[in-house]
Each structure stands twice: as structure tokens, then as C-alpha cells.
mmCIF file of C-alpha atoms in Angstrom:
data_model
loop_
_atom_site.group_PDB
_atom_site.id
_atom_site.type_symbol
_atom_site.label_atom_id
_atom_site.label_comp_id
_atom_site.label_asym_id
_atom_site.label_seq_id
_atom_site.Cartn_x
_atom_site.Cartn_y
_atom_site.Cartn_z
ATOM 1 C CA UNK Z 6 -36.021 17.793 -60.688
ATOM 2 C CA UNK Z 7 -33.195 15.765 -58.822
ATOM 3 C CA UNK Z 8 -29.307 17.128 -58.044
ATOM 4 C CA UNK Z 9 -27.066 15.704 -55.397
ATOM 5 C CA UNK Z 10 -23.911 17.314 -53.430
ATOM 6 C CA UNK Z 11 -21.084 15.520 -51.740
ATOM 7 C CA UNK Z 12 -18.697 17.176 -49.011
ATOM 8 C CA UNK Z 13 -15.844 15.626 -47.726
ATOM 9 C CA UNK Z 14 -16.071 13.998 -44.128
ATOM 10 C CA UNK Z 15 -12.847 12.628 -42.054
ATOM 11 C CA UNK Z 16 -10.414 10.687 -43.992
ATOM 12 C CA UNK Z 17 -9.631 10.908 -47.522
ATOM 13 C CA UNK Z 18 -12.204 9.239 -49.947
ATOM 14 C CA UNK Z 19 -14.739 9.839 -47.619
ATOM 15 C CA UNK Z 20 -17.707 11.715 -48.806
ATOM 16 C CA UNK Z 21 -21.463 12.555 -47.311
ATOM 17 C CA UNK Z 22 -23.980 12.698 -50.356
ATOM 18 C CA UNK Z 23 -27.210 14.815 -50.471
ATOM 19 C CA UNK Z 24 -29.821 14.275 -52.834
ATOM 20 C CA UNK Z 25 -32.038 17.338 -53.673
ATOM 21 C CA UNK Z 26 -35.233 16.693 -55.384
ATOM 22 C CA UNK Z 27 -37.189 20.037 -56.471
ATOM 23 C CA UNK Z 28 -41.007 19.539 -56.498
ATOM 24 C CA UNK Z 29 -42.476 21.496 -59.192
ATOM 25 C CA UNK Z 30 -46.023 21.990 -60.551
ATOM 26 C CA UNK Z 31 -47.147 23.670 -57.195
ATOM 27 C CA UNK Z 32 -49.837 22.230 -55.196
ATOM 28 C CA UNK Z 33 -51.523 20.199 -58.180
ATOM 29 C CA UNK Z 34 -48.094 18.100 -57.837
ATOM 30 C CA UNK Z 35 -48.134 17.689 -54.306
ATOM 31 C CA UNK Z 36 -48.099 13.957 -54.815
ATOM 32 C CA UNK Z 37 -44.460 13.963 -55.565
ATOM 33 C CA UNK Z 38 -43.983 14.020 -52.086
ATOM 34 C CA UNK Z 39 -44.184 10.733 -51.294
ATOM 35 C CA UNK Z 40 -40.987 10.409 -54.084
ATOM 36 C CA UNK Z 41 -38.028 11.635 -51.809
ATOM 37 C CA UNK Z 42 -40.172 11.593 -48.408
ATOM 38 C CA UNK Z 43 -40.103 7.859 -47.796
ATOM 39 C CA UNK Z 44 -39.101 4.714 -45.154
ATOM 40 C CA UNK Z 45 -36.028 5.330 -46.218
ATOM 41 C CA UNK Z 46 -34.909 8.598 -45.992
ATOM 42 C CA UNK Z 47 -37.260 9.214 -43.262
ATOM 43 C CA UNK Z 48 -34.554 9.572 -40.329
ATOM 44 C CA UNK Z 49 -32.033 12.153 -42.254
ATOM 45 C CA UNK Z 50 -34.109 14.671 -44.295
ATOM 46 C CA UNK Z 51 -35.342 18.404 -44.824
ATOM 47 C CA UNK Z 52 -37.923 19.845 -46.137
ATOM 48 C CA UNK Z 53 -37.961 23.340 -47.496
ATOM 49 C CA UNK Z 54 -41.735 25.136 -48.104
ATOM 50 C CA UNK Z 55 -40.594 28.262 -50.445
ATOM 51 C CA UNK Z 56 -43.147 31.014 -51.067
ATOM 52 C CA UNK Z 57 -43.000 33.920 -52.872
ATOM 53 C CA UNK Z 58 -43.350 37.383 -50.864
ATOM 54 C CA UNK Z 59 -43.885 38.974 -54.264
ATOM 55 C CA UNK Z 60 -47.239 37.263 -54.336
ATOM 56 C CA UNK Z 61 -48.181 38.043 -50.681
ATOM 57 C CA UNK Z 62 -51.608 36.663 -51.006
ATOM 58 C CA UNK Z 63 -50.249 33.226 -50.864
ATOM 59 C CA UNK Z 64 -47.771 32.407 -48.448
ATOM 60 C CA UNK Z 65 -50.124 31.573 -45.832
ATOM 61 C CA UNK Z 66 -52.501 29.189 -47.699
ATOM 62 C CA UNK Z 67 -49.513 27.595 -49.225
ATOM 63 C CA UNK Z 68 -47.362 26.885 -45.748
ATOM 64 C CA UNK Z 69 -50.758 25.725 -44.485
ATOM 65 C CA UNK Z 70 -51.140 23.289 -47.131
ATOM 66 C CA UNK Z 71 -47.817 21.869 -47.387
ATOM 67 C CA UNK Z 72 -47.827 21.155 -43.793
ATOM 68 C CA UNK Z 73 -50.986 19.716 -44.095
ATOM 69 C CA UNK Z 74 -49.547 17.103 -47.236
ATOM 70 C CA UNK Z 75 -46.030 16.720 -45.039
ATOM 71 C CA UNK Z 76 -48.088 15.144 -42.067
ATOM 72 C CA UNK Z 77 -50.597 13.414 -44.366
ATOM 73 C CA UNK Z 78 -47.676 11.947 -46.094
ATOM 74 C CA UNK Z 79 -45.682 11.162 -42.825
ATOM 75 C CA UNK Z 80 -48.930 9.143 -41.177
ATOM 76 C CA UNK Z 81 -48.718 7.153 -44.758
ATOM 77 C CA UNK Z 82 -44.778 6.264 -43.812
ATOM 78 C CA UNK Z 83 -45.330 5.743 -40.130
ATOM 79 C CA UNK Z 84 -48.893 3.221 -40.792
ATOM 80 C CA UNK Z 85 -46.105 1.253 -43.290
ATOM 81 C CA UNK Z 86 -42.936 1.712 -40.345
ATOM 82 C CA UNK Z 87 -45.574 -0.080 -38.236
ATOM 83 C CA UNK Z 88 -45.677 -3.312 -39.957
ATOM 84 C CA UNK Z 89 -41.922 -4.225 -38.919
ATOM 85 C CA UNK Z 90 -41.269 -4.527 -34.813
ATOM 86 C CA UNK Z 91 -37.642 -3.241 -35.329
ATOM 87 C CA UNK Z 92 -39.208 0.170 -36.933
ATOM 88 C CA UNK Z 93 -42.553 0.257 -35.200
ATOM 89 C CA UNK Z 94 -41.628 3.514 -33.001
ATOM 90 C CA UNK Z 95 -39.313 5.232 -35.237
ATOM 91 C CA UNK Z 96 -41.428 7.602 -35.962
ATOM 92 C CA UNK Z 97 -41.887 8.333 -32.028
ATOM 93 C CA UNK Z 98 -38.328 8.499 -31.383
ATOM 94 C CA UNK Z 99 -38.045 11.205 -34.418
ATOM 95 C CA UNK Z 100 -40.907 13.069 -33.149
ATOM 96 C CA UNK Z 101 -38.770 13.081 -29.512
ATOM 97 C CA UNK Z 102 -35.709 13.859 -31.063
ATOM 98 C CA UNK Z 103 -37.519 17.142 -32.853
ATOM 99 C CA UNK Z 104 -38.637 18.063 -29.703
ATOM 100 C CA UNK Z 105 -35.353 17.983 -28.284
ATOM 101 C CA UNK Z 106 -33.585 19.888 -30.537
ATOM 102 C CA UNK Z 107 -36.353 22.498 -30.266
ATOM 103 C CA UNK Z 108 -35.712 22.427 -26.753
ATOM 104 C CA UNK Z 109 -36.671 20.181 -24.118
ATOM 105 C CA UNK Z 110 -38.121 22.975 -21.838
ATOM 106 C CA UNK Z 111 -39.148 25.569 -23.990
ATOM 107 C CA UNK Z 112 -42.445 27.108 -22.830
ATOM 108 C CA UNK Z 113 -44.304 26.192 -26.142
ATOM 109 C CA UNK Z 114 -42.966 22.229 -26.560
ATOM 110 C CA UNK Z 115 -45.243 19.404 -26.453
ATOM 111 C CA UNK Z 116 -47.022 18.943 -23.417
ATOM 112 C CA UNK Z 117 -46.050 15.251 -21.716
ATOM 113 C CA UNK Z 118 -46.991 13.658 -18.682
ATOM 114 C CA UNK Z 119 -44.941 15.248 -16.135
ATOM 115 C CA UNK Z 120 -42.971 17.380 -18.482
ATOM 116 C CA UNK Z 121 -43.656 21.518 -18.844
ATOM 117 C CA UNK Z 122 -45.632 22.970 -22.047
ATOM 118 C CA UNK Z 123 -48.690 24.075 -23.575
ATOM 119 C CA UNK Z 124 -48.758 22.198 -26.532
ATOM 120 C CA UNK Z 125 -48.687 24.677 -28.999
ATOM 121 C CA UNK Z 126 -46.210 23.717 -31.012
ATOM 122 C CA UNK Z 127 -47.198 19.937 -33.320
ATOM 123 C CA UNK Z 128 -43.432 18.376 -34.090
ATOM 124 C CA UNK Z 129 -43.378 16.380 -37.283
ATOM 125 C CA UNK Z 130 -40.279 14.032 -36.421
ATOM 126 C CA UNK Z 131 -38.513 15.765 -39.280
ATOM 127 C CA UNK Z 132 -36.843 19.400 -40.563
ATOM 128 C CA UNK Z 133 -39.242 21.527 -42.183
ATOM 129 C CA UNK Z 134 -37.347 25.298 -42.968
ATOM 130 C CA UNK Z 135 -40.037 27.694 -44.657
ATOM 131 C CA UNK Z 136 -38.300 29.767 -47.120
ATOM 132 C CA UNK Z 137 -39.533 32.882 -47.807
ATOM 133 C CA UNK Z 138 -38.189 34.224 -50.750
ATOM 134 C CA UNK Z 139 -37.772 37.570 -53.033
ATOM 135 C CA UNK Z 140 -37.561 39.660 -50.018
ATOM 136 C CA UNK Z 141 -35.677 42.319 -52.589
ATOM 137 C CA UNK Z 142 -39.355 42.724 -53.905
ATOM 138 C CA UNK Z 143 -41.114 43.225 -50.151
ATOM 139 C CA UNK Z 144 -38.959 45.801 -48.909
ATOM 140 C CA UNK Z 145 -40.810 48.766 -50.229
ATOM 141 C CA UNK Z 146 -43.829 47.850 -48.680
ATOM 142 C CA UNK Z 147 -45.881 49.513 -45.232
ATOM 143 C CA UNK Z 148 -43.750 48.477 -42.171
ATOM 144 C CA UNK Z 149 -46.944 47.413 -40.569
ATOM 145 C CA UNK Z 150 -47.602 45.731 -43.804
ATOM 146 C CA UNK Z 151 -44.221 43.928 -43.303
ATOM 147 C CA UNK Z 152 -45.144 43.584 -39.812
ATOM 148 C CA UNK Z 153 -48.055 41.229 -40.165
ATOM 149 C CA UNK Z 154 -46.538 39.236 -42.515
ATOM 150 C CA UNK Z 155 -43.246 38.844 -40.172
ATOM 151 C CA UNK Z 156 -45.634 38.101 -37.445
ATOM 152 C CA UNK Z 157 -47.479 35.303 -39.264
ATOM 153 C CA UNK Z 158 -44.958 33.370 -40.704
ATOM 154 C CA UNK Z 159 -43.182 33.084 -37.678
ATOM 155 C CA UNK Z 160 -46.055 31.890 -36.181
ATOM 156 C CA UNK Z 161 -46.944 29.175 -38.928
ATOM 157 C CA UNK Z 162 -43.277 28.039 -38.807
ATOM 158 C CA UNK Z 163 -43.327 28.062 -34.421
ATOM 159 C CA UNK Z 164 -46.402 26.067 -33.830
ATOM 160 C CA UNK Z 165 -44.953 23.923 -36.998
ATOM 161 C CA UNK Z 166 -41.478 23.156 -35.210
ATOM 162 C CA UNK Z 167 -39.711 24.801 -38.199
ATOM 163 C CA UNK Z 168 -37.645 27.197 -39.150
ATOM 164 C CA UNK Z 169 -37.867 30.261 -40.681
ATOM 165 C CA UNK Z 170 -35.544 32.613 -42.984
ATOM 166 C CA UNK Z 171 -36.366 35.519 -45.933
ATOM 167 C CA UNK Z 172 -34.259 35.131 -48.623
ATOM 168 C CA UNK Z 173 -33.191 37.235 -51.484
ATOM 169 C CA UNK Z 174 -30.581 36.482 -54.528
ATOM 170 C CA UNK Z 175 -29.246 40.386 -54.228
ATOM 171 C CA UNK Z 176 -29.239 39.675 -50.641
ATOM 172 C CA UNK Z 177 -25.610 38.309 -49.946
ATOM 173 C CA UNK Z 178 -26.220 37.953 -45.803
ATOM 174 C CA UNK Z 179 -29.255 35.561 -46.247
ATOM 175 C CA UNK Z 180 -28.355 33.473 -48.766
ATOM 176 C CA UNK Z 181 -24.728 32.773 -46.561
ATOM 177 C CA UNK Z 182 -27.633 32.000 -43.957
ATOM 178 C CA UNK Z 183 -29.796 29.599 -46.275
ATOM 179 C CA UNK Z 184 -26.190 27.983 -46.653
ATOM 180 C CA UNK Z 185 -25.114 27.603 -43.315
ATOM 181 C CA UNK Z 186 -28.866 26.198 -42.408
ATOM 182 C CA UNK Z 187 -28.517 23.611 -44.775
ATOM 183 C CA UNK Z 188 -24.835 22.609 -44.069
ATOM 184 C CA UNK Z 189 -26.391 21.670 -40.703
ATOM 185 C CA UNK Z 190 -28.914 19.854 -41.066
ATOM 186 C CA UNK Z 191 -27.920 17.753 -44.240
ATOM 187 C CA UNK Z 192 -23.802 17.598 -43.289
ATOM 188 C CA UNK Z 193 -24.189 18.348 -39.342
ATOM 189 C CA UNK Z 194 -22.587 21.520 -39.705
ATOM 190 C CA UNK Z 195 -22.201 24.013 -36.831
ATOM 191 C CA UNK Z 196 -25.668 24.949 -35.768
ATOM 192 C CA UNK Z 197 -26.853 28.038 -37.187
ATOM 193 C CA UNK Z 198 -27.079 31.016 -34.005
ATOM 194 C CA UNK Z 199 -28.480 33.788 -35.867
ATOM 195 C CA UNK Z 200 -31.504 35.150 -34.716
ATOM 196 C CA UNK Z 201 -33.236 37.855 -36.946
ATOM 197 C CA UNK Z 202 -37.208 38.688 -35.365
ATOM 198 C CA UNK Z 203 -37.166 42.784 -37.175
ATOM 199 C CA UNK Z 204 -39.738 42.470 -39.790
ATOM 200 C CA UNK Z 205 -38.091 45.903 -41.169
ATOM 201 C CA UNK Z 206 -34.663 42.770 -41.892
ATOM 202 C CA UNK Z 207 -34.751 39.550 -43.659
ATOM 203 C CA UNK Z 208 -36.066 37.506 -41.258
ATOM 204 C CA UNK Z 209 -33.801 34.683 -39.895
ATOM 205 C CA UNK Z 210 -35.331 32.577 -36.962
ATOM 206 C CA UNK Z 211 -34.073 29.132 -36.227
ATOM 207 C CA UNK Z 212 -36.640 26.079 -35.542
ATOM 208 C CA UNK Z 213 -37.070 26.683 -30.732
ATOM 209 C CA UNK Z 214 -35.601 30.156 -31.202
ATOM 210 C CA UNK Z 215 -38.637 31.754 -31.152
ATOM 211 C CA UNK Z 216 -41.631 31.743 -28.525
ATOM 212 C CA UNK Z 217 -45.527 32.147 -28.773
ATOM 213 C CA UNK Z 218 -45.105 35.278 -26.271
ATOM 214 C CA UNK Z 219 -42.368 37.151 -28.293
ATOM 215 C CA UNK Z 220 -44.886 36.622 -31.361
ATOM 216 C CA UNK Z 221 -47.534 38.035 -29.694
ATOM 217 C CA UNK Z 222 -51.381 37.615 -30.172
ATOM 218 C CA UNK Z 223 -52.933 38.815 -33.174
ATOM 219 C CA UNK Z 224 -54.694 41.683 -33.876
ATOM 220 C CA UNK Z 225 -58.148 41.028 -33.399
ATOM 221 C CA UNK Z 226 -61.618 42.919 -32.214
ATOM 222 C CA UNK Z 227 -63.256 40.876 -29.276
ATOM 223 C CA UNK Z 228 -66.004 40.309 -31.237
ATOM 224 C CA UNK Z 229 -63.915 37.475 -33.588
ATOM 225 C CA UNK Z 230 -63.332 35.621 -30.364
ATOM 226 C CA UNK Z 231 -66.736 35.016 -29.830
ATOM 227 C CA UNK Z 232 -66.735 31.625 -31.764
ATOM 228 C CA UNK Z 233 -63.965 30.040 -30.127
ATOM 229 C CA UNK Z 234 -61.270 30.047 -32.995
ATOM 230 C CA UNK Z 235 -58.541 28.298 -32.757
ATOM 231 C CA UNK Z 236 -54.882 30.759 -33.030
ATOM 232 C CA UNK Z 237 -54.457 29.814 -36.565
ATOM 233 C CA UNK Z 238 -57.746 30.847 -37.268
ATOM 234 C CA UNK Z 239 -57.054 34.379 -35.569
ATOM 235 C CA UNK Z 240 -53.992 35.171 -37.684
ATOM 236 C CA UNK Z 241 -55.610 33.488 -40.606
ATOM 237 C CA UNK Z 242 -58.222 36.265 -40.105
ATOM 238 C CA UNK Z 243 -55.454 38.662 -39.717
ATOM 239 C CA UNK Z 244 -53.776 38.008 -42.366
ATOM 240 C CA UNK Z 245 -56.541 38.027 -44.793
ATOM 241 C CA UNK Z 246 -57.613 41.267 -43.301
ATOM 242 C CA UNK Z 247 -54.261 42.904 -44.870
ATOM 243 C CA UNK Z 248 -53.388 40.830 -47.916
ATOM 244 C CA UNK Z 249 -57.007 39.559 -49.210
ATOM 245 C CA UNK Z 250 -57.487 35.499 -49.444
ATOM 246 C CA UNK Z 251 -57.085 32.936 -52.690
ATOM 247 C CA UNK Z 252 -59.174 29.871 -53.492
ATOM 248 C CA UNK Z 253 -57.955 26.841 -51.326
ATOM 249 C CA UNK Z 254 -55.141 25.143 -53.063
ATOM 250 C CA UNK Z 255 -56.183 21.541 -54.555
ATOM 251 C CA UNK Z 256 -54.376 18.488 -55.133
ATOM 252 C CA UNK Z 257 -54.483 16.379 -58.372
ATOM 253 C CA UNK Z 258 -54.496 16.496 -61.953
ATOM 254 C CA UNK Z 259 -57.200 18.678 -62.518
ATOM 255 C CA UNK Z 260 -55.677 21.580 -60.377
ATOM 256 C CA UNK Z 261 -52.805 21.655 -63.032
ATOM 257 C CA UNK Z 262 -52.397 25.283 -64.725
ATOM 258 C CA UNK Z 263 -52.954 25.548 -68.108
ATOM 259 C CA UNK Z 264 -49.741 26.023 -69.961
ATOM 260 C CA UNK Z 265 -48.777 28.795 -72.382
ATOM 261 C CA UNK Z 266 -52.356 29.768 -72.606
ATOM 262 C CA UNK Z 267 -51.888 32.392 -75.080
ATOM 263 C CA UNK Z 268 -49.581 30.319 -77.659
ATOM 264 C CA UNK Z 269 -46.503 32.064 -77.076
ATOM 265 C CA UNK Z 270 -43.827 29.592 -77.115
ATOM 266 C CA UNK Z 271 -44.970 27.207 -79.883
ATOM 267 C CA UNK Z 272 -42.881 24.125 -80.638
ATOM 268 C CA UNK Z 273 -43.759 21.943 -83.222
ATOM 269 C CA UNK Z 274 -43.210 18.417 -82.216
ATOM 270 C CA UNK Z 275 -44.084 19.157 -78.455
ATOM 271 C CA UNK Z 276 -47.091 20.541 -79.258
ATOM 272 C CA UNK Z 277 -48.361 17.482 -81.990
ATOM 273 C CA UNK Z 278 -47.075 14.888 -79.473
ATOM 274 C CA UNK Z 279 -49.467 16.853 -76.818
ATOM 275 C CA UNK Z 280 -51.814 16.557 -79.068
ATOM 276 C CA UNK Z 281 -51.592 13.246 -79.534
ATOM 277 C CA UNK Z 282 -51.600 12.270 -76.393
ATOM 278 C CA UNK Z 283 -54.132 14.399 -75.032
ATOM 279 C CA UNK Z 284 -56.682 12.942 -78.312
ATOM 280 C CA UNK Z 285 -56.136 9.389 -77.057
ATOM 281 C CA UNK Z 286 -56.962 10.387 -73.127
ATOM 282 C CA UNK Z 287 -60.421 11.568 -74.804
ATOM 283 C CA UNK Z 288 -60.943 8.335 -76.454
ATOM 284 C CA UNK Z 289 -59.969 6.048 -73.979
ATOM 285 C CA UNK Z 290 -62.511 7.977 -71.603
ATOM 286 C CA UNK Z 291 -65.244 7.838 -74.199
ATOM 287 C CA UNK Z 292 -64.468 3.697 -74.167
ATOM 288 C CA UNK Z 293 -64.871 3.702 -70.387
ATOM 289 C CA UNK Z 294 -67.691 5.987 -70.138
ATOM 290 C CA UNK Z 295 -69.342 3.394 -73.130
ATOM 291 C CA UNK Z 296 -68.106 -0.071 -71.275
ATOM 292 C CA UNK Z 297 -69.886 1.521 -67.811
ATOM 293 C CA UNK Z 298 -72.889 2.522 -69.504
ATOM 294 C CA UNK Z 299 -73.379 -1.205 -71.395
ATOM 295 C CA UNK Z 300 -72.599 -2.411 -68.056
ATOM 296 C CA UNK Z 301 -75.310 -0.910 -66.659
ATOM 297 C CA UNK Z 302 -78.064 -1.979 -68.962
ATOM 298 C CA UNK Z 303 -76.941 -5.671 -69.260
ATOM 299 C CA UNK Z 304 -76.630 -5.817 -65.387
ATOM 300 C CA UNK Z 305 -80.221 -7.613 -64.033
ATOM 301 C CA UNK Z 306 -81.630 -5.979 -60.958
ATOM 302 C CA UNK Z 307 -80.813 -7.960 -57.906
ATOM 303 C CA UNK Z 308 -83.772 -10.218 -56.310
ATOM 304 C CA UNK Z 309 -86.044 -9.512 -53.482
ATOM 305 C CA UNK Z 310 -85.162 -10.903 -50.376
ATOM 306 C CA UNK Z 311 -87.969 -12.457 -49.169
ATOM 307 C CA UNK Z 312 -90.036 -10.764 -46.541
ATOM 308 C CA UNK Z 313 -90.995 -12.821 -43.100
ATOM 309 C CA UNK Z 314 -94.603 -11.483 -42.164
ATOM 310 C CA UNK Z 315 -96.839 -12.650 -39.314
ATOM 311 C CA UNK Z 316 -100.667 -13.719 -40.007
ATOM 312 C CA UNK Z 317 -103.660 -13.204 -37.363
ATOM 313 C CA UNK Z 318 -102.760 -16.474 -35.602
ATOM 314 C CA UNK Z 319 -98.884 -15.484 -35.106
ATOM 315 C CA UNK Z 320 -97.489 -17.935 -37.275
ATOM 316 C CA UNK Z 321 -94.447 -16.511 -39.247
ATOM 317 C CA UNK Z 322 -94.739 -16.988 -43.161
ATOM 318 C CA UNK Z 323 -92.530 -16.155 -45.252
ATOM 319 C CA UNK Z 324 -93.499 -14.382 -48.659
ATOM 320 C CA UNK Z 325 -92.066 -15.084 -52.150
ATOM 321 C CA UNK Z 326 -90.429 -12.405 -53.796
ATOM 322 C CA UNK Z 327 -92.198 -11.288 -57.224
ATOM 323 C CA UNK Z 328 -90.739 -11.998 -60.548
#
């Protein structure tokens, strides 16, 4: 879905306008993306990853594979930004400017020639928050339960260059914070100071506010180190050590849920225009599955190259193919 919001900036008459697009569908809809997340908007734009902390289970495959389509999608934008010398290293300059809102010397940055860092932390050149929301329905759960979870998001979101905030609508404190995080980025509001890190609180952690050593390393025997993971591995393993693991979310059509699978909200002319249209799909893949297959027997088999071969004197001869 699409919404906009204007504020009033300087003079009278003068307005800043945000456009909001809402992806739904999940992860089978991912393509969407590339709708809102474009040349254009590249330079001033957001992106919020919500998950659910009703459905534990989930929040870490789905940040993972959001950031995963984000940078897929931004490598799409940057090969295009490319073509044209006066945009060429645009995408650069916003990965710089991340990095220096971050901070330019924070311990975790982007390591450069010269400059301090580890490189733990991969800056997409634009504002990702991760939204965590329904905290209302995670706040009876085992602190250590609360813990982990705490723990892992804010490390998804730190090595991400991202923020981080829990939100809840019976939660009047973080949604003023979800507020005031957007009224900076999209209207260059005042910059959002609050620091929450207490799993036992709605968590409220700006993007460079947070460090790999206040994390903390993840709770792991010796013995999973033996393979050389990588850190998202480790709280991967972590994580699905407390809340269990899902299939790997999947892109596309077929990875579409089916809808109202029990019949329960029947409408009439919905339902025989779905009908309809789902009837001809069939039929128009039975024509292409019968055009490929006529293909296929009407197409003659290519001809033999022909073979070069030596005799017992060393001459080369070359050898016909056979009809």
C-alpha cells in the first residue's frame, strides 16, 4: 500500500512530502522492493524491517533475509547509477556518508586504509531501522529468554549499520520514539538520543550507539568454534538453540500463502473472478507446455561436425559426418 505525509518547512507554503509504501505479502513479495527503492529515491530514504516478537521463531531469519534482498536490490541500483559519469560513485559517497553518521571512529566502522576499525559492521549507503514489534506480547517471557533475543537483534541491526527499537501500540514511550526516529530521518528532525540496551525495557538503540563489545559474544561451547563460523553463524546457533528454527524464507510466486484456506470469508464475485483467472493460468500453461513439446519433436537433431583423423602415413583426413 502507498500513503504520503507533508510537514511544514520555513516559509509559508512550504512543505516536505514523504511517501510511505507498505510491502505486504511477506517474503514471497519481496520483489516490491525494487518499487519505492530506486535511482531516484536512492539518496533520501528509510527502510523499516518489522517483525513480530509474538512469533519469536522468526525475527532472525526474516532480518537476515531482508537485508540480504536490501543489498541485492541496492547492487541492482548502483550497476544502473554506473552507466551515467555524474552518478557513477553515488552510491560510494552514500555508503561514506552512513559511515559517518555511524561514527567516523567507532571501534566497529569499516576498516579503510589508514583509518581505525575491524570491519564488522557492512554499511548499506542507506537507513535501515528494524522494528520489532508487539513487545506487549514478549514481556511475560524468561528474562534470559528476553535476553537472547535483546542480544541478537542488536547484533543483526549493529553489524547491519541500523537501528534498532521494540515497539508496542499500548506502549505510549516507544511509539513517541518510533515518531521521533522517523521525524529525523525523513524531515531532519532533531536526532533521536535515547539509548535503551535492558532487554527487561523496550529496546531503543540508535544506528553507532551500540558496540560489538557491549553486545558481547554469544553463548557458545568451544566445541561450535571448531569449524570456523563466522559471528552470525554463532548467534544464529544461539538463537536457534532457544527459539527453534523455520524453513528459509523464499522469494517468488510460489512462496505465496494460501489464502482463506478453510473458506471462511467467502465472497461471491471475488471468488468466481479468482476462479476465472486462476482456470485460464492452467490453460495457458497447458498451451506452452504443448507448443514446447511440438517444438521438440519437429526440431531435427543438429549435424556432426566432421571429425579430422590422422592415417598411418600422418596425413590429416577429414571424415564425413553420417546421415
Amino acid at each position: 500500500s502507498f500513503t504520503r505525509k507533508a510537514t511544514a518547512k520555513g516559509g509559508v507554503g512550504n512543505k516536505e512530502t514523504c511517501h510511505l509504501w507498505e510491502i505486504g505479502g511477506g517474503a514471497a513479495l519481496a520483489g516490491l522492493l525494487d518499487v519505492p527503492l530506486s535511482e531516484s529515491s536512492i539518496k533520501n530514504c528509510l527502510v523499516a524491517i518489522c517483525v513480530d516478537l509474538s512469533k519469536p521463531e522468526e525475527t532472525f531469519p526474516t532480518i537476515v533475509f531482508w537485508m540480504e534482498r536490501i543489498r541485492n536490490r541496492l547492487f541492482e541500483v548502483e550497476k544502473a547509477l554506473k552507466q551515467k559519469a555524474s552518478t557513477a560513485k553515488l552510491m560510494e559517497q552514500l555508503r561514506d556518508r552512513a559511515a559517518k553518521r555511524f561514527g567516523e571512529k567507532h571501534p566497529d566502522n569499516v576498516s579503510k586504509e589508514g583509518a581505525p576499525g575491524k570491519g564488522m559492521v557492512r554499511h548499506t549507503g542507506i537507513t535501515v531501522v528494524i522494528v520489532a514489534n508487539k513487545f506487549d506480547e514478549f514481556t511475560q517471557k524468561d528474562p534470559e529468554i528476553k535476553r537472547v533475543m535483546g542480544k541478537t537483534l542488536r547484533f543483526l541491526a549493529h553489524t547491519n549499520g541500523a537501528g534498532l527499537l521494540y515497539i508496542s501500540n499500548r506502549d505510549k514511550p516507544a511509539l513517541t520514539h518510533m515518531r521521533n526516529l522517523l521525524n529525523q530521518f525523513l524531515f531532519k528532525g532533531p536526532p533521536v538520543k535515547n539509548k535503551v540496551t535492558d532487554h527487561l525495557k523496550a529496546l531503543m538503540v540508535p544506528a553507532g550507539a551500540d558496540s560489538i563489545k557491549e553486545i558481547g559474544v554469544p553463548p557458545v561451547d568451544k566445541s561450535a568454534l571448531e569449524k570456523n563460523p563466522t559471528p552470525l553463524d554463532l548467534w544464529r546457533q544461539v538463537f536457534e538453540g532457544y527459539f527453534g528454527s523455520i524453513p528459509p524464507l523464499t522469494m517468488g510466486v510460489e512462496a505465496v500463502p494460501e489464502i482463506d484456506p478453510q473458506g471462511q470469508f467467502k465472497e461471491k464475485e471475488i471468488d468466481e473472478t479468482r476462479a476465472q483467472k486462476e482456470e485460464e493460468l492452467r490453460l495457458y500453461r497447458q498451451a506452452q507446455e504443448r507448443a514446447a513439446a511440438e517444438v521438440a519433436k519437429t526440431a531435427k537433431p543438429a549435424a556432426r561436425p566432421a571429425v579430422a583423423r590422422t592415417s598411418s602415413s600422418g596425413a590429416v583426413k577429414k571424415s564425413k559426418p553420417k546421415d
